[in-house]
XYZ file of C-alpha atoms in Angstrom:
352
model
C 18.382 -2.047 -4.657
C 17.791 -5.292 -6.556
C 14.938 -5.065 -9.070
C 13.085 -8.082 -10.462
C 10.263 -8.143 -13.015
C 7.233 -10.419 -13.349
C 4.905 -10.643 -16.349
C 1.352 -11.637 -15.488
C 0.733 -15.344 -15.983
C 4.409 -16.201 -16.421
C 5.691 -16.562 -12.857
C 6.112 -19.719 -10.830
C 2.669 -20.285 -9.236
C 4.018 -21.302 -5.825
C 6.465 -18.383 -5.749
C 3.720 -15.939 -6.758
C 1.402 -17.202 -4.031
C 4.184 -16.810 -1.459
C 4.828 -13.264 -2.701
C 1.232 -12.034 -2.430
C 1.193 -11.426 1.371
C 4.356 -9.321 1.055
C 2.886 -7.228 -1.734
C -0.423 -6.801 0.093
C 1.431 -5.532 3.161
C 3.530 -3.144 1.049
C 0.548 -1.790 -0.896
C -1.417 -1.291 2.330
C 1.417 0.786 3.799
C 1.525 2.877 0.609
C -2.222 3.497 0.655
C -2.400 4.355 4.354
C 0.434 6.871 3.859
C -1.485 8.470 0.966
C -4.407 9.446 3.185
C -7.001 8.024 0.777
C -8.564 5.783 3.431
C -9.178 2.086 4.003
C -11.588 1.777 1.088
C -8.527 2.079 -1.173
C -6.524 -0.671 0.528
C -5.464 -3.431 -1.895
C -7.926 -6.232 -2.588
C -6.210 -9.665 -2.474
C -7.944 -11.116 -5.533
C -7.189 -8.019 -7.621
C -3.499 -8.341 -6.761
C -3.475 -12.087 -7.439
C -5.161 -11.504 -10.788
C -2.573 -8.894 -11.812
C 0.182 -11.438 -11.218
C -1.359 -14.656 -12.513
C -3.880 -13.877 -15.254
C -3.268 -14.452 -18.944
C -5.272 -12.586 -21.559
C -4.977 -11.948 -25.263
C -6.086 -8.359 -24.656
C -4.068 -7.049 -21.701
C -0.997 -7.901 -19.623
C 0.525 -6.501 -16.444
C 4.230 -6.123 -15.697
C 5.303 -5.875 -12.057
C 8.688 -4.627 -10.856
C 9.784 -5.299 -7.269
C 12.697 -3.489 -5.633
C 14.351 -5.083 -2.587
C 17.007 -4.015 -0.108
C 18.385 -6.732 2.164
C 15.447 -8.944 1.180
C 12.726 -6.426 2.069
C 10.409 -4.862 -0.522
C 11.218 -1.145 -0.625
C 9.700 -0.171 -3.984
C 7.185 -1.542 -6.451
C 5.911 -0.580 -9.893
C 3.395 -1.874 -12.408
C 2.580 -1.293 -16.063
C -0.696 -2.240 -17.727
C -0.218 -3.130 -21.390
C -2.829 -3.327 -24.146
C -2.094 -6.146 -26.573
C -4.533 -5.680 -29.473
C -4.606 -1.888 -29.887
C -2.464 1.019 -28.684
C 0.448 -1.398 -28.425
C 2.923 1.460 -28.017
C 1.305 2.569 -24.734
C 1.782 1.617 -21.089
C -0.077 2.775 -17.975
C 2.376 3.015 -15.078
C 2.292 3.189 -11.298
C 5.198 3.115 -8.870
C 5.730 3.692 -5.170
C 8.474 3.656 -2.534
C 8.111 2.753 1.131
C 7.346 6.031 2.934
C 10.302 5.871 5.357
C 12.760 5.388 2.479
C 11.658 8.167 0.136
C 13.949 10.898 -1.254
C 16.879 8.482 -1.469
C 16.768 7.841 -5.208
C 14.894 4.532 -5.025
C 11.851 5.796 -6.934
C 14.025 7.355 -9.642
C 16.003 4.127 -10.023
C 12.863 2.021 -10.260
C 11.167 4.320 -12.762
C 14.327 4.441 -14.894
C 14.387 0.630 -15.034
C 10.681 0.488 -15.873
C 11.044 3.006 -18.694
C 14.084 1.181 -20.098
C 12.276 -2.167 -20.133
C 9.171 -0.660 -21.709
C 11.113 1.211 -24.387
C 12.885 -2.023 -25.331
C 9.437 -3.546 -25.865
C 8.319 -0.632 -28.078
C 6.222 0.959 -25.327
C 7.105 4.620 -25.684
C 3.802 6.432 -24.978
C 3.622 6.307 -21.192
C 0.948 7.488 -18.786
C 0.749 7.462 -15.005
C -1.208 9.080 -12.193
C -0.991 10.428 -8.660
C -3.894 10.622 -6.213
C -4.099 13.597 -3.864
C -6.716 13.645 -1.066
C -8.935 16.723 -1.087
C -7.618 17.818 2.322
C -4.012 17.705 1.093
C -4.667 19.692 -2.079
C -6.634 22.421 -0.329
C -4.024 22.789 2.436
C -1.746 24.720 0.051
C -4.037 26.931 -2.009
C -1.693 29.936 -1.913
C 1.459 28.109 -3.002
C 2.620 27.655 -6.588
C 0.391 25.401 -8.683
C 0.926 23.477 -11.901
C -1.909 23.728 -14.420
C -3.055 20.734 -16.441
C -2.499 20.853 -20.201
C -6.275 20.798 -20.676
C -6.437 24.180 -18.966
C -8.766 22.820 -16.285
C -7.481 22.312 -12.757
C -4.138 22.640 -10.966
C -2.020 20.741 -8.431
C 0.418 22.237 -5.886
C 3.973 21.951 -7.233
C 5.348 21.337 -3.734
C 3.605 17.982 -3.426
C 6.181 15.156 -3.603
C 4.239 13.298 -6.298
C 4.027 16.403 -8.484
C 7.671 17.375 -8.142
C 8.841 13.772 -8.703
C 6.969 13.297 -11.975
C 7.694 16.807 -13.263
C 11.423 16.330 -12.673
C 11.385 13.128 -14.723
C 9.845 14.568 -17.844
C 6.171 13.779 -17.293
C 3.605 16.390 -18.262
C 0.403 16.993 -16.318
C -2.045 16.183 -19.102
C -5.301 16.210 -17.153
C -6.822 16.314 -13.679
C -9.684 14.108 -12.563
C -11.970 14.572 -9.589
C -12.544 11.474 -7.476
C -15.912 11.701 -5.743
C -17.944 9.473 -3.451
C -21.682 9.303 -2.822
C -24.071 7.193 -0.758
C -25.825 4.746 -3.062
C -29.190 5.694 -1.590
C -28.818 9.369 -2.517
C -28.737 8.759 -6.258
C -31.240 5.907 -5.980
C -33.812 8.274 -4.487
C -33.491 10.994 -7.133
C -36.579 11.558 -9.251
C -36.128 13.264 -12.611
C -39.824 13.093 -13.399
C -41.389 11.561 -16.474
C -39.217 11.786 -19.589
C -41.217 12.184 -22.780
C -39.064 10.095 -25.101
C -38.615 6.511 -26.269
C -35.383 5.625 -24.458
C -35.415 2.390 -22.462
C -32.924 1.602 -19.689
C -32.086 -1.994 -18.863
C -30.116 -3.036 -15.767
C -28.413 -6.271 -14.812
C -25.712 -7.583 -12.503
C -22.970 -9.965 -13.553
C -22.055 -11.048 -17.087
C -23.449 -9.147 -20.046
C -26.490 -10.872 -21.584
C -25.715 -12.497 -24.916
C -27.957 -10.122 -26.875
C -26.176 -7.083 -25.379
C -22.543 -8.082 -25.978
C -22.094 -6.061 -29.162
C -23.956 -3.113 -27.626
C -21.540 -2.945 -24.690
C -18.623 -3.444 -27.083
C -19.740 -0.397 -29.073
C -20.026 1.692 -25.904
C -16.557 0.663 -24.712
C -15.059 1.368 -28.127
C -16.614 4.839 -28.138
C -15.516 5.401 -24.530
C -11.886 5.151 -25.684
C -12.356 8.140 -28.027
C -15.318 10.224 -26.830
C -14.444 11.184 -23.251
C -12.544 14.449 -22.669
C -8.797 14.097 -23.173
C -8.998 10.558 -24.594
C -6.553 11.328 -27.412
C -3.797 12.057 -24.880
C -3.882 8.486 -23.611
C -4.022 6.474 -26.842
C -6.267 5.940 -29.841
C -9.431 3.932 -30.323
C -9.484 0.563 -28.605
C -10.693 -2.522 -30.412
C -13.774 -4.014 -28.757
C -16.186 -6.718 -29.883
C -18.556 -9.110 -28.174
C -15.815 -11.700 -27.729
C -13.641 -9.267 -25.812
C -16.568 -8.178 -23.627
C -17.220 -11.809 -22.733
C -13.508 -12.369 -21.999
C -13.623 -9.402 -19.610
C -16.669 -10.929 -17.900
C -14.692 -14.129 -17.350
C -11.803 -12.159 -15.829
C -14.149 -10.302 -13.493
C -15.772 -13.521 -12.337
C -12.388 -15.148 -11.773
C -11.402 -12.485 -9.227
C -14.849 -12.330 -7.633
C -15.868 -8.928 -8.980
C -19.482 -8.304 -9.995
C -20.436 -5.539 -12.398
C -23.740 -3.708 -12.109
C -24.675 -2.328 -15.530
C -27.298 0.062 -16.880
C -27.702 0.313 -20.662
C -29.805 2.926 -22.496
C -31.454 1.835 -25.741
C -33.397 3.642 -28.441
C -35.202 1.480 -30.987
C -33.047 -1.445 -29.873
C -29.732 0.345 -30.430
C -27.322 1.461 -27.662
C -27.357 5.097 -26.583
C -25.185 4.944 -23.460
C -24.159 2.849 -20.488
C -22.692 2.929 -16.992
C -21.082 0.249 -14.815
C -20.143 -0.120 -11.141
C -17.973 -2.959 -9.847
C -18.033 -4.470 -6.359
C -16.386 -7.470 -4.704
C -16.957 -9.704 -1.666
C -13.703 -8.431 -0.138
C -15.282 -4.983 0.199
C -19.011 -5.599 0.075
C -20.156 -2.057 0.899
C -17.933 -0.240 -1.639
C -18.609 0.245 -5.347
C -16.109 1.422 -7.953
C -17.429 3.308 -10.955
C -16.415 1.762 -14.252
C -17.098 3.310 -17.627
C -19.906 5.800 -18.156
C -20.749 7.178 -21.584
C -23.653 8.679 -23.446
C -22.993 8.464 -27.173
C -22.610 11.962 -28.594
C -25.607 11.611 -30.903
C -27.846 10.880 -27.905
C -26.771 13.674 -25.577
C -29.225 16.280 -24.349
C -31.782 13.821 -22.918
C -30.363 13.567 -19.369
C -29.353 9.982 -20.111
C -26.212 10.263 -17.960
C -28.302 11.027 -14.884
C -30.954 8.489 -15.797
C -28.379 5.736 -16.237
C -26.662 6.452 -12.935
C -29.940 6.637 -11.022
C -31.104 3.322 -12.504
C -27.806 1.623 -11.674
C -27.713 2.982 -8.119
C -31.264 1.749 -7.579
C -30.204 -1.695 -8.778
C -27.256 -1.638 -6.375
C -29.405 -0.454 -3.465
C -32.012 -3.156 -4.060
C -29.715 -6.103 -4.757
C -26.361 -5.572 -3.008
C -24.774 -4.347 0.221
C -23.000 -1.494 -1.616
C -23.714 1.726 0.285
C -21.190 4.081 -1.367
C -19.688 4.464 -4.824
C -16.471 6.172 -5.921
C -16.246 7.728 -9.361
C -13.629 9.601 -11.414
C -14.248 12.367 -13.951
C -12.068 14.811 -15.862
C -12.313 18.321 -14.401
C -13.296 19.690 -17.823
C -16.152 17.158 -18.066
C -18.548 19.708 -16.577
C -21.758 17.985 -17.689
C -20.849 14.697 -15.975
C -19.648 16.508 -12.853
C -22.991 18.318 -12.726
C -24.780 14.947 -12.935
C -22.615 13.604 -10.117
C -23.255 16.671 -7.965
C -26.978 16.157 -8.452
C -26.560 12.519 -7.462
C -24.934 13.512 -4.170
C -21.265 12.937 -5.018
C -18.736 14.892 -2.917
C -15.065 15.419 -3.737
C -12.785 12.835 -2.130
C -9.509 13.320 -4.002
C -7.848 14.799 -7.071
C -5.996 12.635 -9.579
C -3.203 13.979 -11.728
C -2.982 12.196 -15.096
C 0.539 12.408 -16.530
C 2.072 11.484 -19.888
C 5.578 11.078 -21.295
C 6.834 10.127 -24.743
C 10.139 8.251 -24.757
C 10.905 9.119 -28.394
């Protein structure tokens, strides 16, 4: 297998454009084999962005493995450039009909070697297991997450592959989906407090840039298990605006709800959607700052954002991800009508 590597924004534009249909076809085959469903098929503009964008905050490395000219394996690594510069978030896959032949191991070994040479030694990756697949083997041996919450069957190929290569199952997330209308119709009654919730779609208003920056900075440290995947991320209004520009460039619109108390941020939630998949929303960050918890702000934020989506977009379902130990957010999601779609194993490895 011949392996080549591309750094986002550094490839030949014409060659990259010619490569995109091949990668879309490969990624579609990988997703269909996973059983996650068509909603998770690759989005062309997301793929193009991962190959062509340049940012001072993040970069993406792509590895492509070929046999006789055909793509047989592919991997990516997302790199942070201004904080947590020793980390990398990995993903790799092999064509289903060519698995268990050493191609995945060879690709991952090359990825790890390249990343270590660049000082990226704190690695994380994930595997997504549909609910039906996980529950099909409830009596078999299971591997528990390091958090103590949740398990995955050890016989699953993804689990055995990562375990054999030194990755530890740090955490398990529940992927859930809900009709937008279900949460939009929830009524929590009158809340006797002074919190205000603002909603908008698209770029963050100028006067809210630093508020969203604070929420994103706290998101990197306050959610369960955050320390396992890196330290605090550096966020300011300039970086928030740069992210807005990136989203607009690939056609993604963010629906945002922000909670305020006396003009200061108390929490936020975001859902992204794109014209390539108009009826599907993808949950972004959700956080209630610790000093503001206990006022049902998580539920209030999600309800407000789902109402905004229902009134202004074609989005009719939203997918969200939450750590299994994040019981309060899971309870909010259950109330909002979310049902389990898949389980996500979050894995870590230190190359030192």
